[in-house]
Coordinates of C-alpha atoms in Angstrom, one line a residue:
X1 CA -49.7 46.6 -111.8
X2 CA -49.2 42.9 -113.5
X3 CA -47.2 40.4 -111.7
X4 CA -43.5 40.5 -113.1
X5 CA -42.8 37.3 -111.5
X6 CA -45.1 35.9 -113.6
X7 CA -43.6 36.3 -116.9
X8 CA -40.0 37.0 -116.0
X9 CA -36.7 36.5 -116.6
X10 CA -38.3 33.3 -118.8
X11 CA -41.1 31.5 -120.4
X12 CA -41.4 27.9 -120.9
X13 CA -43.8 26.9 -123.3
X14 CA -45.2 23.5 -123.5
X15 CA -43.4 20.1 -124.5
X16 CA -44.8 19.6 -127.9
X17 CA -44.7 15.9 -129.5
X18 CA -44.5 15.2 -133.0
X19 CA -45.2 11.4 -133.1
X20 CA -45.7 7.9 -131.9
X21 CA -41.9 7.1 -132.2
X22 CA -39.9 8.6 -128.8
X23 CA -41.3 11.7 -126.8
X24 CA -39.0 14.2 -126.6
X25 CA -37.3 15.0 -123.1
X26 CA -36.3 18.7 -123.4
X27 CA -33.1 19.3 -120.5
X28 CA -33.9 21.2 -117.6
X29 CA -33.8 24.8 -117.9
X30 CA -31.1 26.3 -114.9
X31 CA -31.3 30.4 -114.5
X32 CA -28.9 31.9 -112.4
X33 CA -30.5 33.8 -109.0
X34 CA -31.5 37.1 -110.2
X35 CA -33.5 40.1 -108.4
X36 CA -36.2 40.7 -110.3
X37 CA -38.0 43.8 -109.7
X38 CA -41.6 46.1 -109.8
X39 CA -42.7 49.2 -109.3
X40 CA -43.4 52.7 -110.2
X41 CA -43.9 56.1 -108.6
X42 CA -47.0 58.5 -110.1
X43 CA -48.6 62.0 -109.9
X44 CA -50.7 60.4 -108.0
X45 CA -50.9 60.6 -103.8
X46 CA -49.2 57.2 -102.9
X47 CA -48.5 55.3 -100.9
X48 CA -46.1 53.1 -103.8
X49 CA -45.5 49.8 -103.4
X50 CA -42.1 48.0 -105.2
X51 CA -41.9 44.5 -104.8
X52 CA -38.7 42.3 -104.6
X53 CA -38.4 38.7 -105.7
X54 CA -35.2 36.5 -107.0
X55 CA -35.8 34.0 -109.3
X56 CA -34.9 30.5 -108.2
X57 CA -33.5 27.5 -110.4
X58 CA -36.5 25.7 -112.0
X59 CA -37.3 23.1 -114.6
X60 CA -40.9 23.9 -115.9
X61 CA -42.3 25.9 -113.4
X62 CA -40.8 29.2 -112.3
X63 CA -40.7 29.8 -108.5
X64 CA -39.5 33.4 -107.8
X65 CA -38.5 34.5 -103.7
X66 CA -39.2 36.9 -102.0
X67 CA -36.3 39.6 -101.6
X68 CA -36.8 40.4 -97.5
X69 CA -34.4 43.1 -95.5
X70 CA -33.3 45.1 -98.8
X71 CA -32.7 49.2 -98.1
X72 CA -35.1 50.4 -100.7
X73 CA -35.3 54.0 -101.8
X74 CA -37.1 56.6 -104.2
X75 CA -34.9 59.5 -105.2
X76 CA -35.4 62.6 -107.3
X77 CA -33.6 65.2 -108.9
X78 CA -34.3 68.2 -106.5
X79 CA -32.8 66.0 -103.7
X80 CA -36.3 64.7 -102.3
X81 CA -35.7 60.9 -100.6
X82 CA -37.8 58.3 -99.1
X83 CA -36.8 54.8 -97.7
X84 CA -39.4 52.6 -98.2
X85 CA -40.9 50.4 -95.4
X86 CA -41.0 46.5 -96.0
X87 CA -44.3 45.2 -94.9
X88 CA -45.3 41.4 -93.8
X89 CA -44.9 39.0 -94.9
X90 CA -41.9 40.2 -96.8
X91 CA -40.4 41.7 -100.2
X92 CA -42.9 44.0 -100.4
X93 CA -42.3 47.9 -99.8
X94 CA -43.7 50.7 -99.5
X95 CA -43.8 54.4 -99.0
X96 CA -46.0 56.3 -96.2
X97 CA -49.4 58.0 -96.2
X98 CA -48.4 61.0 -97.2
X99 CA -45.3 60.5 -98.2
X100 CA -43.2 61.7 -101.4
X101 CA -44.8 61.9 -104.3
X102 CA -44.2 62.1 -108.0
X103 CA -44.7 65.3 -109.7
X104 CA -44.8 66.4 -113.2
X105 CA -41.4 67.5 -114.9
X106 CA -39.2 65.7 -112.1
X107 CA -37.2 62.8 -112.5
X108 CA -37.0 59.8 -110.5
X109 CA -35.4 56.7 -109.7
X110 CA -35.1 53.4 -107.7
X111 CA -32.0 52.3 -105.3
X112 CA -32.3 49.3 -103.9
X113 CA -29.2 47.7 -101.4
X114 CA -29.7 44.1 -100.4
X115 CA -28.9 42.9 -97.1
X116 CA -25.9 41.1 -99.0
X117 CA -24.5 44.4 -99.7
X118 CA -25.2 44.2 -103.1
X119 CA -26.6 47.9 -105.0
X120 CA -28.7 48.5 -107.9
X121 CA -30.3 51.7 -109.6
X122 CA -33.1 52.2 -111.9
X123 CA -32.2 54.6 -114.9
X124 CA -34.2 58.1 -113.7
X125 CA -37.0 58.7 -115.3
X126 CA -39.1 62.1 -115.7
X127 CA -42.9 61.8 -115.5
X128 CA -44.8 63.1 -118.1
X129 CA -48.8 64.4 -117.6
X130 CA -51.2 62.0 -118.8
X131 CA -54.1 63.6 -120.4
X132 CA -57.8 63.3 -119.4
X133 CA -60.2 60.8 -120.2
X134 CA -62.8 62.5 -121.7
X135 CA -65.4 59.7 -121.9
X136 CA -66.3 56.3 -120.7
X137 CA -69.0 54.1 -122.0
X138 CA -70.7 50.5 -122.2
X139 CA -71.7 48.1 -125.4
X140 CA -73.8 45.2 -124.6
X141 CA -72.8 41.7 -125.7
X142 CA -74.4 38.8 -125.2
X143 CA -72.3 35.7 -127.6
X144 CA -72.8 31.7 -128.2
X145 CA -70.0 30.1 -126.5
X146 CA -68.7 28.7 -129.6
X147 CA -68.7 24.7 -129.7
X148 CA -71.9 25.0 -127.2
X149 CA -75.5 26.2 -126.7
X150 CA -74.4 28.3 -123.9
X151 CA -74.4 32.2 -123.5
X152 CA -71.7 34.5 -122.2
X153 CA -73.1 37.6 -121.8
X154 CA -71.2 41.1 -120.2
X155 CA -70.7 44.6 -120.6
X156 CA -67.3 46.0 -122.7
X157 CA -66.2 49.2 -121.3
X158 CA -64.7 51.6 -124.1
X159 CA -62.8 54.9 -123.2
X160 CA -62.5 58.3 -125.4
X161 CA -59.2 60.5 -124.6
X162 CA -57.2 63.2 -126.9
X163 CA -53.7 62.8 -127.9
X164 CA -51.7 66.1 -127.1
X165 CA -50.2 67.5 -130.2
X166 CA -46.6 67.1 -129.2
X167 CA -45.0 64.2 -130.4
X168 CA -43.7 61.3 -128.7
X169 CA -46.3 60.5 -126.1
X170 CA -47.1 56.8 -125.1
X171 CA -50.1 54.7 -123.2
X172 CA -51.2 52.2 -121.0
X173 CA -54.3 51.4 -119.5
X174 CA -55.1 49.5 -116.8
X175 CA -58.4 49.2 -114.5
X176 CA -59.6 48.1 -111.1
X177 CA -62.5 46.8 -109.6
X178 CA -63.8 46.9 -106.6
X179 CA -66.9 44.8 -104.7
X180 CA -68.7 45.7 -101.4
X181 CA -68.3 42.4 -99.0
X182 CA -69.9 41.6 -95.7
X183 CA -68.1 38.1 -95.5
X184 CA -64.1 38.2 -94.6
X185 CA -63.3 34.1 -94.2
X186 CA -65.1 31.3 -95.9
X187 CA -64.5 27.7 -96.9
X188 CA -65.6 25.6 -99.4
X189 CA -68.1 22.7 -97.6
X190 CA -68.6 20.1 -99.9
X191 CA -69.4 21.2 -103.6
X192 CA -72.5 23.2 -103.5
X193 CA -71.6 26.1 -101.0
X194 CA -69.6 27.6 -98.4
X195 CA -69.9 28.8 -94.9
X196 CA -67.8 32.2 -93.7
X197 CA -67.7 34.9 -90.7
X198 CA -68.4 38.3 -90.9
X199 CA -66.3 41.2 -91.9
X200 CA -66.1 43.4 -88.9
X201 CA -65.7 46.7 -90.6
X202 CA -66.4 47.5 -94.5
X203 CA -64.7 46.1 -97.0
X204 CA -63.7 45.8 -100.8
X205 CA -62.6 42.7 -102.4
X206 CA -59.9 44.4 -105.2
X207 CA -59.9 42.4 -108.6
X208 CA -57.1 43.6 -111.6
X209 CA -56.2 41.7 -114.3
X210 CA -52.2 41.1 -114.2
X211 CA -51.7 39.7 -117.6
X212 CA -53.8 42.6 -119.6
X213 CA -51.1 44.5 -121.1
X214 CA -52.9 47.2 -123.4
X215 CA -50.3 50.2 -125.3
X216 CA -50.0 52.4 -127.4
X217 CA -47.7 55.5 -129.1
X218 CA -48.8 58.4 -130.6
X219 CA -46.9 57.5 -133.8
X220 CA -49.5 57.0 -136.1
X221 CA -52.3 59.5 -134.3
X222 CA -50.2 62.1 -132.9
X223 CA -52.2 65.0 -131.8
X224 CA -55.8 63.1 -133.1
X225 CA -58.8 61.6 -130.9
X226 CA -57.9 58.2 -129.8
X227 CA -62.0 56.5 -129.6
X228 CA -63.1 53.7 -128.7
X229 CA -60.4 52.0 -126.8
X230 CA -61.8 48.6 -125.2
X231 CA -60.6 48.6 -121.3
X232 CA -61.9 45.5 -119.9
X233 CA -65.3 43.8 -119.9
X234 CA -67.3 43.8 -116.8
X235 CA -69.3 40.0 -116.6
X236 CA -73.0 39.3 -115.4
X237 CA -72.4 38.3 -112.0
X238 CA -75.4 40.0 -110.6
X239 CA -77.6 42.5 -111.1
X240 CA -75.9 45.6 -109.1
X241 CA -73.7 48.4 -110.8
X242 CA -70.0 47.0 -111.1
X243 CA -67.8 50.2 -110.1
X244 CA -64.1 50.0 -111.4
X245 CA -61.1 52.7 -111.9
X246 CA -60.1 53.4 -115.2
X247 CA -56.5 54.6 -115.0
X248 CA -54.5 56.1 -118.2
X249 CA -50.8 56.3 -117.8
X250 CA -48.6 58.5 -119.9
X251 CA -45.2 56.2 -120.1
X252 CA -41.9 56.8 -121.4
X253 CA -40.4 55.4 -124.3
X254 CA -38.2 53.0 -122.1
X255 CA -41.4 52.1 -120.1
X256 CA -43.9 51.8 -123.5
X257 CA -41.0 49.6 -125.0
X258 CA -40.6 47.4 -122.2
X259 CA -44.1 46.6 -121.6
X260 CA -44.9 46.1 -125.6
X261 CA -42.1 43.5 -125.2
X262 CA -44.1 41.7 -122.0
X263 CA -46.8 41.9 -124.0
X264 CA -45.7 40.0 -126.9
X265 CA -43.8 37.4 -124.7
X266 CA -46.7 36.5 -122.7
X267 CA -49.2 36.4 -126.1
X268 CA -46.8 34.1 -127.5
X269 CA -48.4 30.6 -127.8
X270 CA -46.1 28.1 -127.7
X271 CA -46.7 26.9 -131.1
X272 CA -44.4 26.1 -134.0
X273 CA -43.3 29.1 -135.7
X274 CA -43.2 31.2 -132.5
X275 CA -40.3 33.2 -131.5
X276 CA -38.0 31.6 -128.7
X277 CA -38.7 32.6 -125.4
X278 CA -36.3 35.8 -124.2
X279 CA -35.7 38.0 -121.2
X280 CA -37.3 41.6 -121.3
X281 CA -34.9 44.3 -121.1
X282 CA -35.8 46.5 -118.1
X283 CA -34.1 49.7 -116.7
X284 CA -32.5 48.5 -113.2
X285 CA -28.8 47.5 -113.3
X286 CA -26.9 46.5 -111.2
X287 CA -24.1 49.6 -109.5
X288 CA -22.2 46.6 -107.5
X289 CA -21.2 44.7 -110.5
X290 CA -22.0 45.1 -114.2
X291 CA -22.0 41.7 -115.2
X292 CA -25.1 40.5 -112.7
X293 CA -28.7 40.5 -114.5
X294 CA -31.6 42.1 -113.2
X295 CA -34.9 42.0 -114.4
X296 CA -37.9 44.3 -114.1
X297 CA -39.0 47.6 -114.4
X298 CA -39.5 51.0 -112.1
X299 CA -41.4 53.7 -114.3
X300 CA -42.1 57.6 -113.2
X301 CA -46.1 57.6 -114.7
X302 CA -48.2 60.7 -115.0
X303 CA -52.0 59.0 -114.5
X304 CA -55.8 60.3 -115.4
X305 CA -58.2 57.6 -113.5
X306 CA -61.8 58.2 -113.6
X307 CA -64.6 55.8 -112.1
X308 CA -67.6 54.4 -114.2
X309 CA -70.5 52.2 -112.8
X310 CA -71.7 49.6 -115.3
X311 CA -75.2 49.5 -115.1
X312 CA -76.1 46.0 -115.3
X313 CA -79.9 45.9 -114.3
X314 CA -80.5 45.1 -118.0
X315 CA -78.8 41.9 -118.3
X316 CA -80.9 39.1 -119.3
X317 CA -81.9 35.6 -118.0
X318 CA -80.3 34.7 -114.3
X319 CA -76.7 36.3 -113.8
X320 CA -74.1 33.7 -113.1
X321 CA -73.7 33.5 -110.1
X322 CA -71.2 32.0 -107.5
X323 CA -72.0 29.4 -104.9
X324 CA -74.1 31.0 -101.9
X325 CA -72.0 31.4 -97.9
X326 CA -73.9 30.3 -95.2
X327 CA -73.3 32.3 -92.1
X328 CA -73.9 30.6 -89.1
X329 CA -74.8 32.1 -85.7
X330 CA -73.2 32.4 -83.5
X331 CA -69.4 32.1 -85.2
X332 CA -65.9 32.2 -83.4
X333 CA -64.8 34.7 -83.7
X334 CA -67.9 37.2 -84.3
X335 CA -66.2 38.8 -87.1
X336 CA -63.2 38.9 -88.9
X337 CA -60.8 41.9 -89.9
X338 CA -60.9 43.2 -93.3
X339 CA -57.3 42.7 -94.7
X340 CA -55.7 45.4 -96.1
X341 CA -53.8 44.2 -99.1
X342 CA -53.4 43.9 -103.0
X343 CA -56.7 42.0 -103.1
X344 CA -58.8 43.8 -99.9
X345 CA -59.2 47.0 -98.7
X346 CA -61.2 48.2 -95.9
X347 CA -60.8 51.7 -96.9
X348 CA -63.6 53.1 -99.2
X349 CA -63.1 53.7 -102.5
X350 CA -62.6 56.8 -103.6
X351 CA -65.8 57.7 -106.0
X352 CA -68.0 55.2 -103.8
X353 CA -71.3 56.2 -103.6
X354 CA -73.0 52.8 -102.5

């Protein structure tokens, strides 16, 4: 999922300064404290995270809390309930192994009771089925960097699905990648390396891309072939498959509307004739009183994923690659413990056959 707290309740965009007379001093932007929330509960087996953060009073650069000792709940509409456990270091939640999980048809939603006391409720939700992908597939492209004699070079990873003939259906894709690690801890030493410990189990460094907001409705394709839709590119860094999870997410319309909003808030540029930066409308409210803003978004998604490994062995010249890590023997400690978090895993992946 992107980072909320990145792009909400506000955007500042950049002082702009029209001549050599006086700069222009804008006043400081004040925002009062408001919870700010993400999350969403699939077809999927979880566990689902939701993650709490208040925004704090800021000038030009946004600093959101964390939201610690909050009750935090899923609900749905045959009476099925989980609390959520808040994991370390804090505003972070999540149900169990095994725990509930969504199903098609059912309707769900978020309460959330801060330690203050204070309650809030997501509007329920139903979760729709997404469909299958049917295909994925590679284009090479190897571009000048414009403005200099150098190459970028990658794979762009395109995706075939069908549209179901009812009307009203709604998209958004998002992928994952994951990269086999032997080296846990490392540090920079000097400019031209690093030096690291061991990983004492296997494990997965986890890269997403939080600010790649890709929708779309049915309103113009309903029940036709949607081809061709570009996912992500996948960059010469060596010479190995890249594995990554393509996941397709059958929205609602409150869900589709609310992330086409992010999306054009964040792709806003700062310049001139830009709109003026606004909140996102979400679906949490607060139950305690009315009048207090919330901001954020907990969806019920139905999801399709499928895994695809970019065969890179045909990439040309040397790949770009990172600074080497210099393991030294012997280290203290040994080894270090593969983290288990939004950026590490030492659990397998699911399709991974390396």
């Amino acid at each position: 999922m992107i980072r909320l707290r990145s792009f909400l309740p506000l955007l500042l965009f950049p002082l702009l300064v029209l001549s050599c007379v006086t700069e222009f001093q804008p006043d400081t932007v004040s925002l009062t404290p408001a919870l700010v929330v993400e999350g969403q509960i699939t077809d999927q087996p979880g566990p689902y995270t939701v993650r709490l953060t208040r925004t704090a009073d800021y000038s030009y650069k946004a600093i959101n809390l964390l939201e610690t000792g909050a009750t935090v709940s899923i609900e749905d509409d045959q009476g099925n309930r989980e609390t959520l456990r808040e994991q370390a270091p804090g505003g972070v939640y999540q149900t169990r192994v095994g725990g509930i999980q969504g199903v098609a048809g059912r309707t769900y939603k978020l309460v959330i009771q801060t330690k203050s006391g204070i309650r809030y409720e997501s509007q329920p939700e139903m979760i729709t089925a997404a469909p299958p992908i049917l295909k994925l597939y590679t284009e090479y492209r190897n571009e000048l960097v414009p403005g200099t004699s150098n190459r970028k070079q990658g794979w762009d990873l395109y995706l075939d699905t069908k549209d179901p003939e009812t009307t009203g259906n709604f998209y958004r894709w998002e992928w994952t990648h994951y990269e086999a690690i032997s080296v846990c801890q490392k540090k920079q030493v000097g400019s031209g390396g690093y030096t690291g410990i061991y990983c004492c189990t296997e494990c997965w460094d986890i890269t997403r891309c939080y600010d790649c907001i890709t929708v779309a409705s049915d309103a113009e394709i309903n029940g036709q072939a949607i081809s061709g839709q570009l996912i992500m590119r996948a960059p010469y860094t060596s010479n190995a498959p890249y594995y990554v999870e393509v996941e397709q997410q059958s929205l609602s319309r409150g869900a589709y509307n609310f992330w086409k909003s992010v999306r054009q808030l964040v792709s806003n540029t700062g310049g001139l004739f830009d709109a003026a930066p606004q909140s996102v409308q979400g679906n949490i409210r607060c139950i305690t009183d009315p009048n207090v803003t919330t901001y954020g978004y907990f969806g019920a998604t139905g999801v399709s994923r499928m895994p695809f490994y970019v065969d890179r062995s045909k990439g040309l010249g040397i790949p770009d690659l990172d600074y080497p890590v210099n393991v030294p023997y012997p280290t203290n400690p040994a080894c270090v413990a593969c983290e288990n978090s939004l950026y590490r895993t030492p659990n397998k992946p699911r399709w991974w056959v390396y």
